[in-house]
Amino acid sequence: MQQSNAYIITFSVILTVVLGLLLSGTSELLKPIQKKAEELDTKKQILGAVLPAEQIAEMKPEEVNEYYASRISSKVVNINGEEVEEQDGVAVSAETVDVGKNYKKAPEDRLYPVFIFLDEGSEETALAYILPVYGSGLWDSIWGYVALKTDMDTIEGVTLSHAGETPGLGARITTTEVQQRYKDKSIYNEQGELVSVNMQKGEGKDYSEDPHKIDGMSGATITGDGVNNMLKNYLQHYQSYMEKIKEGGSKVAMN
Amino acid sequence: MSTETAEKAIKVKDTEAFLSKRRKKLITDPLVDDNPITIQVLGICSALAVTTQMQPTLVMALSVIFVVVMSNLTISLLRNKIPGRVRIIVQLAVVATLVTLVNEVLKAFAYDMYKELSVFVGLIITNCIVMGRLEAFALGNKPYDSILDGFGSALGYSWIILTVAFFRELWGSGAVFGVPVFDYVSRLFGEDFQLATNGLMVSPVGAFIILGLLIWVQRSKTGYVEH
């Protein structure tokens, strides 16, 4: 059967409006729940840099929140390593800083969150400093958290995430197997320059002797390069802050 | 519309049983004889991609069942209203909306699963099974029949990907639904014994092999031959 153009256009318009309302309605309805899920996921990623993956997997959502509240103290610094408490008259907190949005700004204007992993029962003794990093992989954004020991040099652990790397290849950066390779590597060389840790091309070699190299991911060299660039680029902006911590010793200047 | 015609419509309605023989066939046919994956060879992409573990595969299967059934129902209800010249784009809009709904719900209530399945839920839109059923069945049949047809096809898809996932997870990671079966079995044979897992099964190649074997077994049983 052949309908008139007017019918087709009316039909299409009505369909579009109905489907559009349905989608935006659902999105509005689910937004608060989704936001909670995202926040929980971020906390898991932050904790993932200092805790074994199995331990986090076993935690219930409330336990994650509780653990996070008692063990993580956070602050926001600028490129000079000075603590920032408000921006444009609005109070800032490390949890609400969108690293991805800040990534688009010039390095001098960005906000740099720092998550401090505290010793159990202590409010001052830091065990590790967890720094967010952000960059581009092969297809889309990649990000992660790097936990540095109090010498601000040795890596305690990392978590890496991605928006759209190839499953089975680049997406392997989210696996514990790959992330574990970063443990105990150091980001400064003997001359005190920030050289970061570089994932090599090819897979299956042993780099345990070299503190700045780790085994690569076969078939995902570009994602690996993306991770390398991300670490180096982002960590260098934290250098002033790192210097301050090193001078201040292992004790955190908490306000 | 007057009430009279409405009453008439009810009277005219066929008196077929709720699950008549013909309707049962709608569900059972796609399970083996006309399976979307092993016979029609549709939806292979996601069958390879999501089947490394049972749990995400189950979520994927449920999502596909929901999308196919609901889109079949919607299109069937609208079948006399949909203008023929834009029917494909109408089907696409309906399917895309349903898939987005699934994605939003997953994001809210199963965030880890949402992250793991990421693009594959979105790619249900392009799963040929969905559009195929809409074109081949829902456009020309009544809503209830269309629901059964969609359910049958989606179930045919689901049991295949779940079977593939079962063997891939078992042989590739030594587990079923994350339960380390291989570890338990190894313990029976003493301290030093450890069943080895096969890395090939975790990669897409493993899915091809399992799927190939599955098709082989099935066709040798049913005697189905490609023409």
Short mmCIF file of C-alpha atoms in Angstrom, two decimals:
data_model
loop_
_atom_site.label_atom_id
_atom_site.label_comp_id
_atom_site.label_asym_id
_atom_site.label_seq_id
_atom_site.Cartn_x
_atom_site.Cartn_y
_atom_site.Cartn_z
CA MET A 1 0.00 0.00 0.00
CA GLN A 2 1.18 3.47 -0.81
CA GLN A 3 0.69 6.22 1.76
CA SER A 4 0.80 9.93 1.12
CA ASN A 5 3.87 11.92 1.97
CA ALA A 6 1.92 13.81 4.62
CA TYR A 7 1.07 10.53 6.34
CA ILE A 8 4.67 9.37 6.29
CA ILE A 9 5.93 12.64 7.70
CA THR A 10 3.26 12.75 10.43
CA PHE A 11 3.99 9.15 11.35
CA SER A 12 7.71 9.81 11.56
CA VAL A 13 7.24 12.92 13.67
CA ILE A 14 4.94 11.18 16.14
CA LEU A 15 7.27 8.18 16.37
CA THR A 16 10.26 10.42 16.98
CA VAL A 17 8.49 12.38 19.71
CA VAL A 18 7.22 9.26 21.47
CA LEU A 19 10.57 7.48 21.38
CA GLY A 20 12.40 10.66 22.34
CA LEU A 21 10.18 11.22 25.37
CA LEU A 22 10.58 7.61 26.40
CA LEU A 23 14.36 7.80 26.23
CA SER A 24 14.77 11.15 27.96
CA GLY A 25 12.26 10.11 30.61
CA THR A 26 14.18 6.93 31.41
CA SER A 27 17.45 8.79 31.40
CA GLU A 28 16.13 11.40 33.89
CA LEU A 29 14.61 8.71 36.07
CA LEU A 30 17.75 6.59 36.25
CA LYS A 31 20.27 9.42 36.47
CA PRO A 32 20.58 9.52 40.28
CA ILE A 33 21.11 5.74 40.45
CA GLN A 34 23.61 5.83 37.61
CA LYS A 35 25.50 8.63 39.30
CA LYS A 36 25.79 6.61 42.49
CA ALA A 37 27.02 3.60 40.52
CA GLU A 38 29.61 5.77 38.78
CA GLU A 39 30.85 7.26 42.05
CA LEU A 40 31.17 3.81 43.55
CA ASP A 41 33.09 2.67 40.49
CA THR A 42 35.48 5.62 40.78
CA LYS A 43 36.10 4.80 44.43
CA LYS A 44 36.79 1.19 43.48
CA GLN A 45 39.27 2.35 40.86
CA ILE A 46 41.04 4.63 43.33
CA LEU A 47 41.23 1.89 45.94
CA GLY A 48 42.26 -0.55 43.22
CA ALA A 49 45.60 1.23 42.96
CA VAL A 50 46.49 0.22 46.52
CA LEU A 51 44.41 -2.88 47.21
CA PRO A 52 44.39 -6.28 45.50
CA ALA A 53 41.56 -6.66 42.99
CA GLU A 54 40.13 -9.71 44.77
CA GLN A 55 39.74 -7.79 47.99
CA ILE A 56 37.72 -5.08 46.26
CA ALA A 57 35.63 -7.60 44.37
CA GLU A 58 34.54 -9.11 47.67
CA MET A 59 33.51 -5.80 49.21
CA LYS A 60 29.86 -4.79 49.23
CA PRO A 61 29.02 -1.26 48.05
CA GLU A 62 28.61 0.01 51.63
CA GLU A 63 31.92 -1.51 52.62
CA VAL A 64 33.66 0.23 49.74
CA ASN A 65 32.16 3.55 50.80
CA GLU A 66 33.09 2.96 54.41
CA TYR A 67 36.63 1.87 53.62
CA TYR A 68 37.06 4.82 51.30
CA ALA A 69 35.80 7.26 53.93
CA SER A 70 38.12 5.94 56.63
CA ARG A 71 41.29 5.36 54.62
CA ILE A 72 41.34 7.97 51.87
CA SER A 73 41.92 11.64 52.48
CA SER A 74 41.79 13.82 49.43
CA LYS A 75 42.76 17.27 48.34
CA VAL A 76 43.09 19.28 45.16
CA VAL A 77 46.30 20.98 44.08
CA ASN A 78 47.25 23.21 41.17
CA ILE A 79 50.23 22.88 38.87
CA ASN A 80 52.50 24.55 41.46
CA GLY A 81 51.58 21.96 44.02
CA GLU A 82 49.57 24.46 46.09
CA GLU A 83 46.38 23.32 47.62
CA VAL A 84 43.25 24.70 45.97
CA GLU A 85 40.11 25.03 48.04
CA GLU A 86 37.87 26.91 45.72
CA GLN A 87 37.68 27.84 42.08
CA ASP A 88 35.55 30.71 40.79
CA GLY A 89 33.99 31.01 44.22
CA VAL A 90 32.90 27.37 44.29
CA ALA A 91 34.43 24.97 46.77
CA VAL A 92 36.25 22.10 45.06
CA SER A 93 36.76 18.58 46.30
CA ALA A 94 38.90 15.89 44.76
CA GLU A 95 35.93 13.58 44.31
CA THR A 96 34.01 16.03 42.16
CA VAL A 97 36.88 17.14 39.93
CA ASP A 98 36.26 15.77 36.44
CA VAL A 99 39.75 14.82 35.30
CA GLY A 100 38.54 14.32 31.73
CA LYS A 101 37.17 17.84 31.53
CA ASN A 102 40.31 19.28 33.11
CA TYR A 103 42.38 17.41 30.56
CA LYS A 104 40.97 19.69 27.87
CA LYS A 105 42.25 22.81 29.64
CA ALA A 106 45.81 24.10 29.53
CA PRO A 107 48.00 22.30 32.11
CA GLU A 108 48.37 25.53 34.16
CA ASP A 109 44.61 25.89 34.56
CA ARG A 110 43.83 22.32 35.49
CA LEU A 111 42.88 21.08 38.92
CA TYR A 112 44.87 18.10 40.12
CA PRO A 113 43.18 15.84 42.66
CA VAL A 114 45.32 13.87 45.09
CA PHE A 115 44.02 10.90 47.04
CA ILE A 116 46.06 10.02 50.08
CA PHE A 117 45.93 6.45 51.31
CA LEU A 118 46.21 6.61 55.09
CA ASP A 119 47.56 4.05 57.49
CA GLU A 120 44.85 2.21 59.36
CA GLY A 121 43.47 4.24 62.25
CA SER A 122 45.67 7.20 61.45
CA GLU A 123 44.73 10.56 60.10
CA GLU A 124 48.23 11.69 59.30
CA THR A 125 50.50 8.86 58.26
CA ALA A 126 50.29 8.37 54.53
CA LEU A 127 51.03 4.99 53.01
CA ALA A 128 50.64 6.06 49.40
CA TYR A 129 49.60 8.94 47.21
CA ILE A 130 47.11 8.10 44.50
CA LEU A 131 47.23 10.39 41.48
CA PRO A 132 44.71 10.35 38.65
CA VAL A 133 46.01 10.26 35.07
CA TYR A 134 44.18 10.84 31.80
CA GLY A 135 45.04 10.51 28.12
CA SER A 136 44.15 8.92 24.82
CA GLY A 137 44.46 5.33 23.76
CA LEU A 138 43.95 4.02 20.24
CA TRP A 139 40.22 4.68 19.86
CA ASP A 140 39.12 6.79 22.78
CA SER A 141 40.05 8.16 26.18
CA ILE A 142 42.00 6.15 28.71
CA TRP A 143 42.45 7.04 32.35
CA GLY A 144 43.65 5.57 35.55
CA TYR A 145 45.10 6.03 39.02
CA VAL A 146 48.75 5.70 39.95
CA ALA A 147 49.60 5.02 43.58
CA LEU A 148 53.08 6.22 44.56
CA LYS A 149 54.81 5.21 47.75
CA THR A 150 55.80 8.02 50.11
CA ASP A 151 59.18 8.40 48.39
CA MET A 152 57.11 9.73 45.47
CA ASP A 153 59.11 7.52 43.17
CA THR A 154 58.14 3.87 43.59
CA ILE A 155 54.83 2.73 42.16
CA GLU A 156 52.64 0.95 44.68
CA GLY A 157 50.06 0.00 42.08
CA VAL A 158 47.96 1.30 39.20
CA THR A 159 44.45 0.96 37.90
CA LEU A 160 43.76 1.64 34.26
CA SER A 161 40.43 2.07 32.49
CA HIS A 162 39.36 2.84 28.97
CA ALA A 163 36.33 4.02 27.04
CA GLY A 164 36.68 1.96 23.90
CA GLU A 165 39.92 0.05 23.42
CA THR A 166 39.76 -3.19 21.46
CA PRO A 167 38.51 -6.09 23.60
CA GLY A 168 41.19 -8.73 24.04
CA LEU A 169 43.92 -6.35 22.86
CA GLY A 170 44.11 -2.78 24.20
CA ALA A 171 41.30 -3.44 26.64
CA ARG A 172 43.69 -5.71 28.49
CA ILE A 173 44.98 -2.63 30.33
CA THR A 174 42.08 -3.17 32.74
CA THR A 175 43.31 -6.63 33.73
CA THR A 176 45.23 -7.23 36.94
CA GLU A 177 47.77 -9.20 34.94
CA VAL A 178 48.84 -6.09 33.01
CA GLN A 179 48.44 -3.64 35.88
CA GLN A 180 50.61 -5.74 38.17
CA ARG A 181 53.58 -5.17 35.87
CA TYR A 182 53.80 -1.59 37.16
CA LYS A 183 54.26 -2.56 40.77
CA ASP A 184 57.57 -1.47 42.35
CA LYS A 185 58.78 0.27 39.20
CA SER A 186 60.07 3.81 39.69
CA ILE A 187 59.22 6.97 37.79
CA TYR A 188 62.41 8.99 38.44
CA ASN A 189 65.81 8.03 37.10
CA GLU A 190 69.07 8.32 39.05
CA GLN A 191 69.57 11.91 37.88
CA GLY A 192 66.20 12.82 39.39
CA GLU A 193 64.46 13.31 36.06
CA LEU A 194 60.92 12.14 35.56
CA VAL A 195 61.18 9.36 33.01
CA SER A 196 58.01 7.52 34.04
CA VAL A 197 57.52 3.84 33.26
CA ASN A 198 57.29 2.73 29.66
CA MET A 199 55.48 -0.22 28.29
CA GLN A 200 57.61 -1.85 25.60
CA LYS A 201 56.66 -3.21 22.21
CA GLY A 202 56.15 -6.96 22.09
CA GLU A 203 55.24 -9.30 24.89
CA GLY A 204 56.87 -12.01 26.91
CA LYS A 205 60.20 -10.36 27.78
CA ASP A 206 61.53 -9.94 31.26
CA TYR A 207 62.12 -6.35 32.36
CA SER A 208 62.48 -6.99 36.06
CA GLU A 209 66.02 -5.52 35.98
CA ASP A 210 64.92 -2.21 34.49
CA PRO A 211 62.93 0.04 36.85
CA HIS A 212 61.47 2.11 34.00
CA LYS A 213 60.36 -0.56 31.55
CA ILE A 214 57.59 -3.11 31.63
CA ASP A 215 56.48 -5.88 29.31
CA GLY A 216 54.15 -4.80 26.51
CA MET A 217 50.84 -6.07 25.22
CA SER A 218 51.03 -8.06 22.04
CA GLY A 219 48.79 -6.55 19.38
CA ALA A 220 48.13 -3.40 21.36
CA THR A 221 51.26 -1.32 20.90
CA ILE A 222 49.32 1.89 20.19
CA THR A 223 47.25 1.54 23.34
CA GLY A 224 50.51 0.85 25.18
CA ASP A 225 52.04 4.03 23.75
CA GLY A 226 48.90 5.88 24.84
CA VAL A 227 49.36 4.62 28.38
CA ASN A 228 53.04 5.63 28.31
CA ASN A 229 52.22 9.13 27.12
CA MET A 230 49.41 9.46 29.62
CA LEU A 231 51.61 8.52 32.56
CA LYS A 232 54.47 10.77 31.58
CA ASN A 233 52.29 13.74 30.63
CA TYR A 234 50.08 13.62 33.63
CA LEU A 235 52.65 12.78 36.28
CA GLN A 236 54.91 15.65 35.21
CA HIS A 237 52.19 18.12 36.22
CA TYR A 238 52.30 16.71 39.72
CA GLN A 239 56.04 17.25 40.00
CA SER A 240 55.81 20.41 42.13
CA TYR A 241 53.49 18.65 44.50
CA MET A 242 55.80 15.65 44.65
CA GLU A 243 58.73 17.91 45.49
CA LYS A 244 56.77 19.39 48.38
CA ILE A 245 55.91 15.99 49.76
CA LYS A 246 59.51 14.82 49.48
CA GLU A 247 60.75 17.91 51.35
CA GLY A 248 58.09 17.50 54.00
CA GLY A 249 59.07 13.90 54.65
CA SER A 250 56.61 11.12 54.92
CA LYS A 251 54.27 13.05 57.18
CA VAL A 252 51.37 14.69 55.41
CA ALA A 253 50.66 18.32 56.07
CA MET A 254 46.97 17.99 56.67
CA ASN A 255 44.82 20.95 57.38
CA MET B 1 -15.12 3.73 16.52
CA SER B 2 -18.45 2.34 17.64
CA THR B 3 -18.62 -0.35 20.28
CA GLU B 4 -20.37 -2.62 17.84
CA THR B 5 -17.39 -3.08 15.60
CA ALA B 6 -15.16 -3.64 18.58
CA GLU B 7 -17.35 -6.48 19.72
CA LYS B 8 -17.33 -7.94 16.28
CA ALA B 9 -13.57 -7.89 16.22
CA ILE B 10 -13.50 -10.00 19.35
CA LYS B 11 -15.91 -12.51 17.90
CA VAL B 12 -13.91 -12.81 14.71
CA LYS B 13 -10.77 -13.46 16.72
CA ASP B 14 -9.51 -16.99 16.14
CA THR B 15 -10.10 -19.57 18.79
CA GLU B 16 -6.62 -21.03 18.56
CA ALA B 17 -5.28 -22.43 21.80
CA PHE B 18 -3.00 -20.27 23.89
CA LEU B 19 -0.12 -22.57 23.00
CA SER B 20 -1.33 -24.45 19.95
CA LYS B 21 0.87 -26.76 17.95
CA ARG B 22 1.57 -24.05 15.41
CA ARG B 23 2.52 -21.59 18.12
CA LYS B 24 4.77 -24.07 19.88
CA LYS B 25 6.58 -24.51 16.62
CA LEU B 26 7.24 -20.78 16.54
CA ILE B 27 9.29 -21.19 19.69
CA THR B 28 10.86 -24.59 19.11
CA ASP B 29 11.83 -24.19 15.46
CA PRO B 30 14.57 -21.59 16.04
CA LEU B 31 16.04 -23.67 18.86
CA VAL B 32 17.53 -26.33 16.61
CA ASP B 33 16.08 -26.73 13.12
CA ASP B 34 16.16 -23.06 12.23
CA ASN B 35 18.66 -21.75 14.76
CA PRO B 36 19.66 -18.15 14.05
CA ILE B 37 23.34 -18.80 14.76
CA THR B 38 24.06 -22.34 13.65
CA ILE B 39 21.70 -22.53 10.66
CA GLN B 40 21.05 -18.94 9.58
CA VAL B 41 24.54 -17.87 10.75
CA LEU B 42 23.33 -14.50 12.07
CA GLY B 43 24.57 -12.60 15.11
CA ILE B 44 28.02 -14.18 14.89
CA CYS B 45 29.86 -10.99 15.87
CA SER B 46 28.44 -10.84 19.37
CA ALA B 47 28.53 -14.62 19.68
CA LEU B 48 32.31 -14.38 19.38
CA ALA B 49 32.82 -11.25 21.39
CA VAL B 50 30.90 -11.68 24.61
CA THR B 51 31.34 -15.38 25.21
CA THR B 52 34.59 -15.51 27.18
CA GLN B 53 32.65 -15.83 30.43
CA MET B 54 29.25 -17.12 31.40
CA GLN B 55 28.05 -14.15 33.41
CA PRO B 56 28.30 -11.39 30.78
CA THR B 57 26.98 -13.87 28.23
CA LEU B 58 23.89 -14.44 30.34
CA VAL B 59 23.28 -10.70 30.63
CA MET B 60 23.78 -10.35 26.89
CA ALA B 61 21.34 -13.21 26.23
CA LEU B 62 18.70 -11.66 28.49
CA SER B 63 19.18 -8.29 26.79
CA VAL B 64 18.74 -9.82 23.35
CA ILE B 65 15.61 -11.71 24.46
CA PHE B 66 14.13 -8.47 25.80
CA VAL B 67 15.00 -6.46 22.71
CA VAL B 68 13.79 -9.05 20.17
CA VAL B 69 10.52 -9.75 21.98
CA MET B 70 9.70 -6.11 22.63
CA SER B 71 10.61 -4.91 19.16
CA ASN B 72 8.64 -7.75 17.57
CA LEU B 73 5.65 -6.79 19.70
CA THR B 74 5.94 -3.07 18.93
CA ILE B 75 6.36 -3.53 15.21
CA SER B 76 3.57 -6.08 15.08
CA LEU B 77 1.20 -3.71 16.88
CA LEU B 78 2.09 -0.95 14.45
CA ARG B 79 2.28 -3.20 11.39
CA ASN B 80 -0.80 -1.71 9.68
CA LYS B 81 0.24 1.85 10.49
CA ILE B 82 3.88 1.77 9.43
CA PRO B 83 4.36 3.39 6.02
CA GLY B 84 6.02 0.84 3.74
CA ARG B 85 8.56 3.28 2.36
CA VAL B 86 10.11 4.12 5.73
CA ARG B 87 9.57 0.80 7.48
CA ILE B 88 13.26 -0.04 7.86
CA ILE B 89 14.05 3.25 9.55
CA VAL B 90 11.00 2.83 11.80
CA GLN B 91 12.22 -0.63 12.82
CA LEU B 92 15.67 0.75 13.42
CA ALA B 93 14.32 3.57 15.61
CA VAL B 94 12.30 1.14 17.71
CA VAL B 95 15.20 -1.29 18.11
CA ALA B 96 17.66 1.49 18.91
CA THR B 97 15.34 2.87 21.56
CA LEU B 98 14.96 -0.52 23.22
CA VAL B 99 18.69 -1.14 23.15
CA THR B 100 19.37 2.25 24.69
CA LEU B 101 16.86 1.46 27.43
CA VAL B 102 18.68 -1.79 28.20
CA ASN B 103 21.97 0.07 28.28
CA GLU B 104 20.61 2.73 30.66
CA VAL B 105 19.16 0.12 33.00
CA LEU B 106 22.43 -1.83 33.04
CA LYS B 107 24.34 1.37 33.76
CA ALA B 108 22.12 2.06 36.74
CA PHE B 109 21.80 -1.39 38.27
CA ALA B 110 24.77 -3.41 37.05
CA TYR B 111 27.57 -0.95 36.44
CA ASP B 112 30.35 -3.54 36.27
CA MET B 113 28.39 -5.49 33.70
CA TYR B 114 27.72 -2.27 31.80
CA LYS B 115 31.44 -1.59 31.64
CA GLU B 116 32.25 -5.12 30.56
CA LEU B 117 29.63 -5.40 27.84
CA SER B 118 30.01 -1.74 26.82
CA VAL B 119 29.75 -1.63 23.04
CA PHE B 120 28.20 -5.06 22.62
CA VAL B 121 24.87 -4.09 24.15
CA GLY B 122 24.77 -1.13 21.77
CA LEU B 123 25.61 -3.46 18.92
CA ILE B 124 22.43 -5.48 19.50
CA ILE B 125 20.98 -2.84 17.16
CA THR B 126 23.00 -4.29 14.33
CA ASN B 127 22.36 -7.90 15.32
CA CYS B 128 20.78 -9.32 12.18
CA ILE B 129 18.48 -11.54 14.23
CA VAL B 130 16.54 -8.53 15.51
CA MET B 131 15.93 -6.80 12.18
CA GLY B 132 15.55 -10.16 10.48
CA ARG B 133 12.63 -11.19 12.69
CA LEU B 134 10.99 -7.79 12.28
CA GLU B 135 11.14 -7.94 8.50
CA ALA B 136 10.35 -11.61 8.15
CA PHE B 137 7.71 -12.04 10.82
CA ALA B 138 6.48 -9.13 12.90
CA LEU B 139 5.47 -6.99 9.91
CA GLY B 140 2.98 -9.59 8.76
CA ASN B 141 1.77 -11.33 11.91
CA LYS B 142 -0.32 -10.69 14.98
CA PRO B 143 1.30 -9.40 18.20
CA TYR B 144 1.04 -12.60 20.26
CA ASP B 145 2.51 -14.75 17.50
CA SER B 146 5.25 -12.19 17.03
CA ILE B 147 6.15 -12.33 20.71
CA LEU B 148 6.45 -16.13 20.50
CA ASP B 149 8.49 -15.91 17.34
CA GLY B 150 10.86 -13.34 18.83
CA PHE B 151 11.17 -15.32 22.03
CA GLY B 152 11.99 -18.49 20.10
CA SER B 153 14.65 -16.83 17.96
CA ALA B 154 16.25 -15.07 20.91
CA LEU B 155 16.22 -18.31 22.88
CA GLY B 156 17.89 -20.07 19.96
CA TYR B 157 20.57 -17.39 20.02
CA SER B 158 20.88 -17.53 23.80
CA TRP B 159 21.43 -21.22 24.28
CA ILE B 160 24.10 -21.26 21.61
CA ILE B 161 26.09 -18.36 23.07
CA LEU B 162 25.69 -19.78 26.57
CA THR B 163 27.00 -23.14 25.41
CA VAL B 164 29.95 -21.49 23.69
CA ALA B 165 30.62 -19.42 26.81
CA PHE B 166 30.43 -22.49 29.04
CA PHE B 167 33.22 -24.26 27.17
CA ARG B 168 35.29 -21.12 26.67
CA GLU B 169 35.19 -20.21 30.33
CA LEU B 170 35.77 -23.78 31.44
CA TRP B 171 38.73 -24.48 29.19
CA GLY B 172 40.05 -20.92 28.99
CA SER B 173 39.77 -19.81 32.62
CA GLY B 174 39.03 -23.12 34.35
CA ALA B 175 35.80 -21.80 35.80
CA VAL B 176 32.03 -21.76 35.35
CA PHE B 177 30.21 -18.56 36.34
CA GLY B 178 33.44 -17.52 38.03
CA VAL B 179 33.54 -20.66 40.21
CA PRO B 180 37.04 -22.13 39.81
CA VAL B 181 36.03 -25.66 38.85
CA PHE B 182 39.52 -26.61 37.65
CA ASP B 183 40.99 -25.75 41.06
CA TYR B 184 38.49 -27.98 42.83
CA VAL B 185 39.09 -30.85 40.44
CA SER B 186 42.86 -30.44 40.66
CA ARG B 187 42.72 -30.67 44.44
CA LEU B 188 41.21 -34.15 44.19
CA PHE B 189 44.39 -35.35 42.52
CA GLY B 190 46.77 -34.07 45.16
CA GLU B 191 48.83 -31.01 45.97
CA ASP B 192 51.02 -30.68 42.90
CA PHE B 193 48.39 -31.44 40.32
CA GLN B 194 46.97 -28.54 38.36
CA LEU B 195 44.71 -28.73 35.32
CA ALA B 196 46.05 -26.41 32.65
CA THR B 197 43.89 -23.78 30.98
CA ASN B 198 44.09 -22.97 27.31
CA GLY B 199 44.71 -19.32 26.40
CA LEU B 200 43.37 -19.92 22.91
CA MET B 201 39.88 -20.31 24.35
CA VAL B 202 39.92 -16.80 25.79
CA SER B 203 40.71 -15.25 22.41
CA PRO B 204 38.02 -14.98 19.69
CA VAL B 205 39.66 -17.92 17.93
CA GLY B 206 38.38 -20.16 20.71
CA ALA B 207 34.82 -19.07 19.96
CA PHE B 208 35.21 -19.97 16.30
CA ILE B 209 36.46 -23.42 17.20
CA ILE B 210 33.67 -24.13 19.70
CA LEU B 211 31.03 -22.73 17.38
CA GLY B 212 32.37 -24.80 14.51
CA LEU B 213 32.26 -27.95 16.59
CA LEU B 214 28.75 -27.10 17.75
CA ILE B 215 27.53 -26.65 14.18
CA TRP B 216 29.22 -29.90 13.19
CA VAL B 217 27.56 -31.88 15.98
CA GLN B 218 24.20 -30.30 15.30
CA ARG B 219 24.25 -30.86 11.56
CA SER B 220 25.43 -34.43 11.81
CA LYS B 221 22.41 -35.05 14.06
CA THR B 222 19.78 -33.17 12.09
CA GLY B 223 21.21 -34.00 8.69
CA TYR B 224 20.93 -30.37 7.62
CA VAL B 225 22.85 -29.51 4.43
CA GLU B 226 23.54 -26.06 2.95
CA HIS B 227 22.02 -25.60 -0.48
#
